[in-house]
Tab-separated table of C-alpha atoms in Angstrom:
chain	number	residue	atom	x	y	z
A	12	UNK	CA	10.495	147.461	51.378
A	13	UNK	CA	13.365	149.433	52.249
A	14	UNK	CA	11.811	152.102	54.200
A	15	UNK	CA	9.997	149.266	56.471
A	16	UNK	CA	13.206	147.792	57.018
A	17	UNK	CA	15.161	150.978	58.158
A	18	UNK	CA	11.888	151.886	60.375
A	19	UNK	CA	12.234	148.440	62.124
A	20	UNK	CA	15.818	149.106	62.904
A	21	UNK	CA	15.212	152.514	64.230
A	22	UNK	CA	12.598	151.080	66.518
A	23	UNK	CA	14.703	148.164	67.788
A	24	UNK	CA	17.485	150.792	68.770
A	25	UNK	CA	15.138	152.755	70.905
A	26	UNK	CA	16.002	151.989	74.716
A	27	UNK	CA	12.541	151.075	75.702
A	28	UNK	CA	11.775	148.209	72.881
A	29	UNK	CA	11.426	144.815	74.268
A	30	UNK	CA	12.532	141.867	72.161
A	31	UNK	CA	10.948	138.540	71.817
A	32	UNK	CA	14.180	136.950	72.484
A	33	UNK	CA	15.533	138.316	75.713
A	34	UNK	CA	19.096	137.008	75.072
A	35	UNK	CA	19.445	139.305	71.847
A	36	UNK	CA	20.952	142.656	72.458
A	37	UNK	CA	19.957	145.927	70.777
A	38	UNK	CA	23.593	146.614	69.930
A	39	UNK	CA	23.995	143.084	68.372
A	40	UNK	CA	21.206	144.022	65.963
A	41	UNK	CA	22.530	147.398	65.023
A	42	UNK	CA	26.096	146.054	64.636
A	43	UNK	CA	24.895	143.117	62.363
A	44	UNK	CA	24.305	145.638	59.689
A	45	UNK	CA	26.451	144.724	56.312
A	46	UNK	CA	29.290	147.726	56.156
A	47	UNK	CA	29.684	149.300	52.816
A	48	UNK	CA	33.252	149.111	51.971
A	49	UNK	CA	35.192	150.761	48.974
A	50	UNK	CA	37.173	147.778	47.765
A	51	UNK	CA	39.177	149.920	44.936
A	52	UNK	CA	41.214	150.802	47.548
A	53	UNK	CA	44.433	148.676	48.391
A	54	UNK	CA	44.456	148.821	52.197
A	55	UNK	CA	40.782	147.376	52.192
A	56	UNK	CA	41.785	144.343	50.297
A	57	UNK	CA	43.235	142.202	53.353
A	58	UNK	CA	41.151	144.537	55.732
A	59	UNK	CA	37.925	143.489	54.777
A	60	UNK	CA	38.598	140.239	52.645
A	61	UNK	CA	37.860	136.785	53.935
A	62	UNK	CA	40.955	134.341	53.467
A	63	UNK	CA	39.857	131.888	56.037
A	64	UNK	CA	39.577	129.197	53.565
A	65	UNK	CA	43.037	130.081	52.010
A	66	UNK	CA	44.498	129.903	55.567
A	67	UNK	CA	42.711	126.475	56.189
A	68	UNK	CA	44.182	125.029	52.927
A	69	UNK	CA	47.913	126.101	53.706
A	70	UNK	CA	47.530	125.004	57.104
A	71	UNK	CA	46.394	121.609	56.049
A	72	UNK	CA	49.273	121.365	53.340
A	73	UNK	CA	51.818	122.298	56.219
A	74	UNK	CA	50.349	119.543	58.508
A	75	UNK	CA	50.488	116.863	55.849
A	76	UNK	CA	54.148	117.864	55.087
A	77	UNK	CA	55.068	117.763	58.906
A	78	UNK	CA	53.453	114.238	59.604
A	79	UNK	CA	54.084	112.638	56.478
A	80	UNK	CA	56.604	114.254	54.704
A	81	UNK	CA	54.624	115.506	51.873
A	82	UNK	CA	50.729	115.855	50.257
A	83	UNK	CA	49.032	112.484	50.815
A	84	UNK	CA	47.387	112.934	47.191
A	85	UNK	CA	50.795	112.763	45.678
A	86	UNK	CA	51.827	109.704	47.725
A	87	UNK	CA	51.561	106.237	46.142
A	88	UNK	CA	49.199	103.514	47.830
A	89	UNK	CA	51.800	101.262	49.068
A	90	UNK	CA	52.617	103.844	51.441
A	91	UNK	CA	49.526	104.706	52.786
A	92	UNK	CA	47.797	100.927	53.016
A	93	UNK	CA	49.174	97.591	54.103
A	94	UNK	CA	47.525	94.187	53.980
A	95	UNK	CA	46.847	92.942	57.303
A	96	UNK	CA	47.400	88.885	57.316
A	97	UNK	CA	47.539	88.428	61.281
A	98	UNK	CA	50.171	87.507	63.829
A	99	UNK	CA	53.158	85.032	62.259
A	100	UNK	CA	53.036	81.671	64.164
A	101	UNK	CA	56.196	80.603	65.461
A	102	UNK	CA	56.849	76.824	66.095
A	103	UNK	CA	59.400	77.622	68.839
A	104	UNK	CA	58.184	79.031	71.987
A	105	UNK	CA	60.521	81.146	73.879
A	106	UNK	CA	61.349	79.423	77.351
A	107	UNK	CA	62.450	82.048	80.214
A	108	UNK	CA	65.569	81.225	82.026
A	109	UNK	CA	65.018	80.404	85.477
A	110	UNK	CA	67.887	82.984	86.812
A	111	UNK	CA	66.534	86.185	85.056
A	112	UNK	CA	63.295	86.430	87.298
A	113	UNK	CA	59.974	88.214	86.389
A	114	UNK	CA	60.457	90.935	84.166
A	115	UNK	CA	57.856	93.073	82.335
A	116	UNK	CA	57.685	92.387	78.716
A	117	UNK	CA	58.922	95.302	76.266
A	118	UNK	CA	60.286	97.347	79.516
A	119	UNK	CA	63.872	97.242	78.169
A	120	UNK	CA	62.917	98.134	74.295
A	121	UNK	CA	60.924	101.056	75.400
A	122	UNK	CA	62.986	104.386	74.570
A	123	UNK	CA	63.736	106.950	77.259
A	124	UNK	CA	61.624	109.882	77.427
A	125	UNK	CA	64.387	112.333	76.655
A	126	UNK	CA	65.057	110.710	73.582
A	127	UNK	CA	61.356	111.044	72.652
A	128	UNK	CA	61.742	114.836	73.415
A	129	UNK	CA	64.835	115.351	71.326
A	130	UNK	CA	63.381	113.128	68.320
A	131	UNK	CA	62.254	115.148	65.266
A	132	UNK	CA	58.542	115.553	65.100
A	133	UNK	CA	58.538	117.040	61.536
A	134	UNK	CA	59.417	115.155	58.420
A	135	UNK	CA	59.882	118.420	56.566
A	136	UNK	CA	63.491	118.377	55.410
A	137	UNK	CA	65.987	121.140	56.937
A	138	UNK	CA	66.511	123.946	54.473
A	139	UNK	CA	69.791	123.420	52.427
A	140	UNK	CA	72.555	126.142	53.107
A	141	UNK	CA	73.317	127.301	49.723
A	142	UNK	CA	76.433	129.195	50.998
A	143	UNK	CA	77.941	125.927	52.768
A	144	UNK	CA	78.300	124.413	48.983
A	145	UNK	CA	79.825	127.484	47.585
A	146	UNK	CA	83.352	127.927	47.019
A	147	UNK	CA	85.448	131.209	47.221
A	148	UNK	CA	86.811	132.133	43.799
A	149	UNK	CA	85.351	129.031	42.476
A	150	UNK	CA	85.309	130.147	38.865
A	151	UNK	CA	88.779	131.611	38.809
A	152	UNK	CA	89.933	128.096	40.375
A	153	UNK	CA	88.133	126.280	37.789
A	154	UNK	CA	89.792	128.331	35.026
A	155	UNK	CA	93.245	127.727	36.726
A	156	UNK	CA	92.781	124.015	36.759
A	157	UNK	CA	91.742	123.867	33.212
A	158	UNK	CA	94.676	125.731	32.282
A	159	UNK	CA	96.945	123.528	34.180
A	160	UNK	CA	95.446	120.617	32.250
A	161	UNK	CA	95.993	122.108	29.033
A	162	UNK	CA	99.675	122.780	29.819
A	163	UNK	CA	100.173	119.042	31.058
A	164	UNK	CA	98.485	117.861	27.869
A	165	UNK	CA	101.090	120.018	26.009
A	166	UNK	CA	103.815	118.944	28.172
A	167	UNK	CA	104.847	122.393	29.658
A	168	UNK	CA	106.157	122.507	33.068
A	169	UNK	CA	105.056	125.693	34.992
A	170	UNK	CA	107.240	128.043	37.117
A	171	UNK	CA	105.629	126.892	40.298
A	172	UNK	CA	106.134	123.258	39.482
A	173	UNK	CA	109.987	123.815	38.940
A	174	UNK	CA	110.336	125.567	42.467
A	175	UNK	CA	108.547	122.603	43.954
A	176	UNK	CA	110.863	120.219	41.930
A	177	UNK	CA	113.930	122.127	42.842
A	178	UNK	CA	112.962	122.585	46.556
A	179	UNK	CA	115.189	120.665	49.092
A	180	UNK	CA	113.933	117.217	49.948
A	181	UNK	CA	112.752	116.744	53.269
A	182	UNK	CA	114.573	113.918	55.285
A	183	UNK	CA	111.474	112.136	56.809
A	184	UNK	CA	113.655	109.140	57.740
A	185	UNK	CA	115.338	111.343	60.692
A	186	UNK	CA	114.615	110.341	64.002
A	187	UNK	CA	112.557	112.763	66.101
A	188	UNK	CA	114.689	114.011	69.213
A	189	UNK	CA	113.092	112.281	72.035
A	190	UNK	CA	111.791	114.519	74.955
A	191	UNK	CA	113.774	114.418	77.924
A	192	UNK	CA	112.020	113.693	81.455
A	193	UNK	CA	111.323	116.610	83.573
A	194	UNK	CA	113.192	114.824	86.558
A	195	UNK	CA	116.130	114.431	84.595
A	196	UNK	CA	119.091	116.377	86.394
A	197	UNK	CA	121.301	116.406	83.331
A	198	UNK	CA	118.926	118.113	80.848
A	199	UNK	CA	120.041	121.534	79.442
A	200	UNK	CA	118.452	124.565	81.370
A	201	UNK	CA	115.469	126.267	79.783
A	202	UNK	CA	114.841	129.851	80.195
A	203	UNK	CA	110.761	130.459	80.013
A	204	UNK	CA	111.735	134.240	79.612
A	205	UNK	CA	114.093	133.983	76.936
A	206	UNK	CA	113.836	134.430	73.204
A	207	UNK	CA	111.723	131.518	71.543
A	208	UNK	CA	113.517	128.880	69.746
A	209	UNK	CA	114.113	129.183	65.738
A	210	UNK	CA	111.610	127.044	63.944
A	211	UNK	CA	113.283	123.958	62.462
A	212	UNK	CA	111.986	122.570	59.168
A	213	UNK	CA	111.816	123.194	55.650
A	214	UNK	CA	111.543	127.180	55.238
A	215	UNK	CA	109.275	127.045	52.018
A	216	UNK	CA	106.731	124.788	54.068
A	217	UNK	CA	106.870	126.991	57.055
A	218	UNK	CA	106.334	130.454	55.005
A	219	UNK	CA	103.405	128.616	53.146
A	220	UNK	CA	101.709	127.159	56.281
A	221	UNK	CA	102.339	130.541	58.224
A	222	UNK	CA	104.072	128.763	61.256
A	223	UNK	CA	107.409	130.910	60.531
A	224	UNK	CA	107.276	134.330	62.557
A	225	UNK	CA	107.355	137.792	60.846
A	226	UNK	CA	110.726	139.300	61.591
A	227	UNK	CA	110.370	142.151	63.667
A	228	UNK	CA	111.531	145.505	62.498
A	229	UNK	CA	114.577	146.654	64.346
A	230	UNK	CA	113.450	150.350	64.961
A	231	UNK	CA	110.254	148.905	66.909
A	232	UNK	CA	112.862	147.388	69.422
A	233	UNK	CA	114.688	150.740	70.220
A	234	UNK	CA	113.645	152.386	73.329
A	235	UNK	CA	112.113	156.162	73.232
A	236	UNK	CA	114.495	157.205	75.972
A	237	UNK	CA	117.276	155.695	77.784
A	238	UNK	CA	116.251	156.512	81.214
A	239	UNK	CA	115.433	154.017	83.696
A	240	UNK	CA	111.640	153.672	84.748
A	241	UNK	CA	112.257	154.386	88.251
A	242	UNK	CA	114.811	157.034	88.962
A	243	UNK	CA	116.873	156.895	92.349
A	244	UNK	CA	117.004	159.998	94.142
A	245	UNK	CA	120.084	161.743	95.229
A	246	UNK	CA	121.687	160.763	98.329
A	247	UNK	CA	120.608	163.989	99.900
A	248	UNK	CA	116.985	162.875	99.597
A	249	UNK	CA	117.338	160.241	102.266
A	250	UNK	CA	115.420	160.433	105.633
A	251	UNK	CA	118.773	160.819	107.452
A	252	UNK	CA	121.175	161.862	104.762
A	253	UNK	CA	124.672	163.030	105.036
A	254	UNK	CA	125.336	166.668	105.982
A	255	UNK	CA	127.318	167.435	102.417
A	256	UNK	CA	124.791	165.387	100.583
A	257	UNK	CA	121.838	167.232	101.709
A	258	UNK	CA	123.608	170.612	100.830
A	259	UNK	CA	124.356	169.666	97.430
A	260	UNK	CA	120.522	168.794	96.795
A	261	UNK	CA	119.603	172.376	98.449
A	262	UNK	CA	122.108	173.850	96.385
A	263	UNK	CA	120.469	172.117	93.088
A	264	UNK	CA	116.911	173.014	94.252
A	265	UNK	CA	118.380	176.661	95.199
A	266	UNK	CA	119.792	176.795	91.414
A	267	UNK	CA	116.430	175.747	90.023
A	268	UNK	CA	114.440	178.492	91.762
A	269	UNK	CA	117.198	180.940	90.740
A	270	UNK	CA	116.821	179.968	87.058
A	271	UNK	CA	112.889	180.304	87.412
A	272	UNK	CA	113.232	183.951	88.973
A	273	UNK	CA	115.626	185.078	86.356
A	274	UNK	CA	113.131	183.941	83.585
A	275	UNK	CA	110.260	186.102	85.417
A	276	UNK	CA	112.616	189.023	85.438
A	277	UNK	CA	113.514	188.842	81.855
A	278	UNK	CA	109.728	188.786	80.901
A	279	UNK	CA	109.257	191.690	83.192
A	280	UNK	CA	112.008	193.650	81.498
A	281	UNK	CA	110.566	192.562	77.899
A	282	UNK	CA	107.109	194.091	79.044
A	283	UNK	CA	108.419	197.028	81.061
A	284	UNK	CA	108.168	200.694	79.426
A	285	UNK	CA	109.768	204.096	80.117
A	286	UNK	CA	107.586	206.253	81.662
A	287	UNK	CA	109.165	209.210	80.045
A	288	UNK	CA	107.836	208.305	76.782
A	289	UNK	CA	104.378	208.564	78.071
A	290	UNK	CA	102.266	210.853	75.652
A	291	UNK	CA	101.199	214.295	77.246
A	292	UNK	CA	99.054	216.910	76.101
A	293	UNK	CA	101.792	218.718	73.848
A	294	UNK	CA	103.097	215.624	72.158
A	295	UNK	CA	99.232	214.512	71.023
A	296	UNK	CA	98.757	218.075	69.674
A	297	UNK	CA	101.931	217.857	67.627
A	298	UNK	CA	100.880	214.563	66.414
A	299	UNK	CA	97.682	215.703	65.432
A	300	UNK	CA	99.080	219.219	63.605
A	301	UNK	CA	101.681	217.331	61.894
A	302	UNK	CA	101.180	217.354	58.073
A	303	UNK	CA	99.265	220.469	58.070
A	304	UNK	CA	101.601	223.380	58.537
A	305	UNK	CA	104.454	222.327	56.068
A	306	UNK	CA	102.120	221.191	53.338
A	307	UNK	CA	103.930	224.178	50.795
A	308	UNK	CA	107.405	222.531	51.262
A	309	UNK	CA	106.183	219.298	50.218
A	310	UNK	CA	104.609	220.201	47.232
A	311	UNK	CA	107.718	222.012	46.214
A	312	UNK	CA	109.989	219.074	46.793
A	313	UNK	CA	107.362	216.650	44.659
A	314	UNK	CA	107.765	218.951	41.928
A	315	UNK	CA	111.216	219.060	41.901
A	316	UNK	CA	111.426	215.039	42.033
A	317	UNK	CA	109.075	214.923	39.025
A	318	UNK	CA	111.047	217.232	36.855
A	319	UNK	CA	114.373	215.204	37.690
A	320	UNK	CA	112.259	211.973	36.560
A	321	UNK	CA	111.167	213.980	33.220
A	322	UNK	CA	114.840	214.839	32.516
A	323	UNK	CA	115.890	211.229	33.300
A	324	UNK	CA	113.382	209.629	30.991
A	325	UNK	CA	114.248	212.295	28.300
A	326	UNK	CA	118.212	211.481	28.383
A	327	UNK	CA	117.104	207.567	27.817
A	328	UNK	CA	114.941	208.276	24.811
A	329	UNK	CA	117.287	210.587	23.225
A	330	UNK	CA	120.333	208.258	23.380
A	331	UNK	CA	121.696	207.754	19.728
A	332	UNK	CA	122.179	204.135	17.959
A	333	UNK	CA	125.560	202.693	18.289
A	334	UNK	CA	127.767	202.342	14.967
A	335	UNK	CA	129.089	199.181	13.601
A	336	UNK	CA	132.756	200.398	14.460
A	337	UNK	CA	131.659	200.812	18.167
A	338	UNK	CA	130.195	197.340	18.039
A	339	UNK	CA	133.205	195.654	16.777
A	340	UNK	CA	135.302	197.859	19.307
A	341	UNK	CA	132.914	196.414	22.221
A	342	UNK	CA	133.265	192.642	21.080
A	343	UNK	CA	136.866	192.681	20.834
A	344	UNK	CA	137.269	194.257	24.285
A	345	UNK	CA	134.986	191.561	25.671
A	346	UNK	CA	137.062	188.553	23.960
A	347	UNK	CA	140.080	190.404	25.350
A	348	UNK	CA	138.643	190.304	28.943
A	349	UNK	CA	137.465	186.498	28.367
A	350	UNK	CA	141.133	185.571	27.015
A	351	UNK	CA	142.677	187.317	30.024
A	352	UNK	CA	140.536	185.569	32.772
A	353	UNK	CA	141.250	182.310	31.098
A	354	UNK	CA	145.136	182.781	31.247
A	355	UNK	CA	144.592	183.811	35.053
A	356	UNK	CA	142.941	180.533	35.712
A	357	UNK	CA	145.590	178.599	33.869
A	358	UNK	CA	148.343	180.469	35.701
A	359	UNK	CA	146.451	179.759	39.063
A	360	UNK	CA	146.250	175.891	38.651
A	361	UNK	CA	149.872	175.746	37.586
A	362	UNK	CA	150.807	177.544	40.851
A	363	UNK	CA	148.539	175.213	42.682
A	364	UNK	CA	151.037	172.295	41.661
A	365	UNK	CA	153.750	174.192	44.088
A	366	UNK	CA	151.197	174.399	46.705
A	367	UNK	CA	150.546	170.777	47.165
A	368	UNK	CA	151.889	170.637	50.847
A	369	UNK	CA	149.660	173.521	51.868
A	370	UNK	CA	146.629	172.099	50.114
A	371	UNK	CA	147.070	168.826	51.837
A	372	UNK	CA	147.228	170.422	55.318
A	373	UNK	CA	144.259	172.522	54.550
A	374	UNK	CA	142.442	169.255	53.456
A	375	UNK	CA	143.665	167.760	56.667
A	376	UNK	CA	142.190	170.633	58.738
A	377	UNK	CA	139.041	170.552	57.084
A	378	UNK	CA	138.670	166.616	57.637
A	379	UNK	CA	139.600	167.219	61.342
A	380	UNK	CA	136.820	169.850	61.397
A	381	UNK	CA	134.351	167.935	59.772
A	382	UNK	CA	135.131	164.686	62.272
A	383	UNK	CA	134.897	167.397	65.327
A	384	UNK	CA	131.448	168.237	64.074
A	385	UNK	CA	130.596	164.745	63.581
A	386	UNK	CA	131.710	163.670	67.058
A	387	UNK	CA	129.860	166.849	68.464
A	388	UNK	CA	126.669	165.844	66.556
A	389	UNK	CA	126.680	162.511	68.057
A	390	UNK	CA	127.419	163.334	71.451
A	391	UNK	CA	124.376	166.069	71.047
A	392	UNK	CA	122.250	163.126	69.801
A	393	UNK	CA	123.141	160.894	72.602
A	394	UNK	CA	122.354	163.599	75.319
A	395	UNK	CA	119.322	164.070	73.538
A	396	UNK	CA	118.250	160.455	74.041
A	397	UNK	CA	117.772	161.195	77.841
A	398	UNK	CA	115.931	164.434	77.343
A	399	UNK	CA	112.259	164.512	76.870
A	400	UNK	CA	111.300	165.256	73.258
A	401	UNK	CA	108.557	167.750	71.887
A	402	UNK	CA	105.538	165.102	71.209
A	403	UNK	CA	102.656	167.529	71.421
A	404	UNK	CA	101.988	171.392	71.490
A	405	UNK	CA	102.955	171.552	75.207
A	406	UNK	CA	106.582	171.349	76.483
A	407	UNK	CA	107.560	169.240	79.093
A	408	UNK	CA	108.179	170.781	82.517
A	409	UNK	CA	110.301	169.030	84.918
A	410	UNK	CA	108.509	168.609	88.701
A	411	UNK	CA	109.952	170.159	91.625
A	412	UNK	CA	112.499	168.477	93.577
A	413	UNK	CA	111.280	166.821	96.850
A	414	UNK	CA	113.281	168.055	99.423
A	415	UNK	CA	113.225	168.797	102.979
A	416	UNK	CA	115.026	171.668	104.689
A	417	UNK	CA	117.605	171.111	107.284
A	418	UNK	CA	115.109	172.049	110.070
A	419	UNK	CA	112.626	169.557	108.753
A	420	UNK	CA	114.524	166.402	108.604
A	421	UNK	CA	113.424	163.663	110.896
A	422	UNK	CA	115.762	161.095	112.544
A	423	UNK	CA	113.573	158.033	111.740
A	424	UNK	CA	111.137	156.847	109.337
A	425	UNK	CA	108.173	156.998	111.796
A	426	UNK	CA	108.607	160.781	112.226
A	427	UNK	CA	109.165	161.187	108.589
A	428	UNK	CA	106.469	163.109	106.779
A	429	UNK	CA	105.665	162.070	102.938
A	430	UNK	CA	106.347	164.358	100.072
A	431	UNK	CA	104.706	164.424	96.676
A	432	UNK	CA	102.422	161.958	95.100
A	433	UNK	CA	103.236	158.661	93.763
A	434	UNK	CA	100.565	159.045	91.071
A	435	UNK	CA	101.788	162.300	89.718
A	436	UNK	CA	105.453	160.879	89.750
A	437	UNK	CA	104.570	157.961	87.809
A	438	UNK	CA	102.602	160.293	85.494
A	439	UNK	CA	105.772	162.810	84.882
A	440	UNK	CA	107.962	159.892	84.408
A	441	UNK	CA	106.148	158.526	81.683
A	442	UNK	CA	106.402	162.096	80.000
A	443	UNK	CA	109.980	162.191	80.613
A	444	UNK	CA	110.785	158.901	78.957
A	445	UNK	CA	108.514	160.023	75.858
A	446	UNK	CA	106.072	157.377	76.251
A	447	UNK	CA	103.155	159.893	76.342
A	448	UNK	CA	103.044	163.699	75.513
A	449	UNK	CA	102.757	166.205	77.981
A	450	UNK	CA	99.359	167.111	79.196
A	451	UNK	CA	97.523	169.841	81.229
A	452	UNK	CA	94.374	169.620	83.169
A	453	UNK	CA	91.298	169.967	81.060
A	454	UNK	CA	89.672	173.371	81.464
A	455	UNK	CA	85.865	173.122	82.130
A	456	UNK	CA	84.065	175.651	80.092
A	457	UNK	CA	80.174	175.889	80.394
A	458	UNK	CA	77.983	175.808	77.512
A	459	UNK	CA	75.379	177.893	78.859
A	460	UNK	CA	75.487	180.442	81.538
A	461	UNK	CA	74.264	179.559	84.995
A	462	UNK	CA	70.626	180.820	85.748
A	463	UNK	CA	69.992	181.470	89.313
A	464	UNK	CA	66.233	180.698	89.997
A	465	UNK	CA	64.614	181.924	93.434
A	466	UNK	CA	62.240	179.049	94.759
A	467	UNK	CA	58.675	180.201	95.653
A	468	UNK	CA	58.882	178.662	99.227
A	469	UNK	CA	62.094	180.857	100.084
A	470	UNK	CA	60.467	183.883	98.101
A	471	UNK	CA	57.456	183.530	100.721
A	472	UNK	CA	59.768	183.513	103.567
A	473	UNK	CA	61.873	186.600	102.485
């Protein structure tokens, strides 16, 4: 039977076979063959398992929950059915008022379309947010409450309760100060840029509620430098300066250039060498031969040194042991030296009593020197406040003076040519006032070497 079915499927799959039903395709017959699946593997369970009945059941359950708020099978009959007894008959008939006019019935009670859209279309209750009902440290707070109840039952007053009882009571009967009107000419002057007013009220309440401001440390109020943000240039830097002021500024710029020139000359002197000390062929030969000719003399000197060492070591080993008499004599001499030193110290202390005047003068001189050094150190610290500090690996370099020579001076601002850059001046000012560290332009370093490729079109031309 099986071979016959297989033969029919093979014949039906041929391209020239004609079916009785013209709507049936050969590919459909071939694809309708049942696939053989290995259900021992887990990946085939969901791929080839028919779960439509389960999905339909779950969808029906969800539909019942959305529409009725639960399963219909679990609801009582009273909520599903009702007894229809008809319209209730009313004896009084409603008479419309003449002034109202003709209106459609039920139009006023119909809800708006926007309200219908915003209404909930599902009877499923929203999920409960468990975190909203949780209290941080609930277990700890519960233990503290139980402990407080136990202490209250025993009549024990805790330290916190004592502090609350001893706290200064707040005068709630005091009248609040009335706010003055803005158009009152006699009101006090209020500076909006001034310091904030101190908080008025109970200090403990302000601390617990966090309304009292934290005291700012004094070291944060100190300025890193006493220099002004914008330094005023010397009078000689004006566009039409006085002769002597301009000459003084030129002399200052000249001193800066001379100082730079001297620093460069010092570096050149340190790196310079004497040409007479250069190596020649003769000196090179002497250096190569040194140590080869005078080898015998060095060997004799080494032997003599070894003999002296042996003699010294032998003298140490051949020293005789001291007798008891010699030890007693050395001990007596040591005690005598100690006694003599103590007597000398005592005599010196007695002599110092007659030298009180000179000692006082020496102490006064020492105090004056200490005071002078302290004043010098304080003056140095004050001078350092106006100097740039070393904040990074680079040292601050003062910018060049922006100055014009005598033949470059212009008589008016219209003919004046600008000098320097405002951006670089502000950047150097921040460095000089110790607000940022001195910096230099980052050097661009290629990670890979550049490759020059000649294009094909250019190669064809050349």
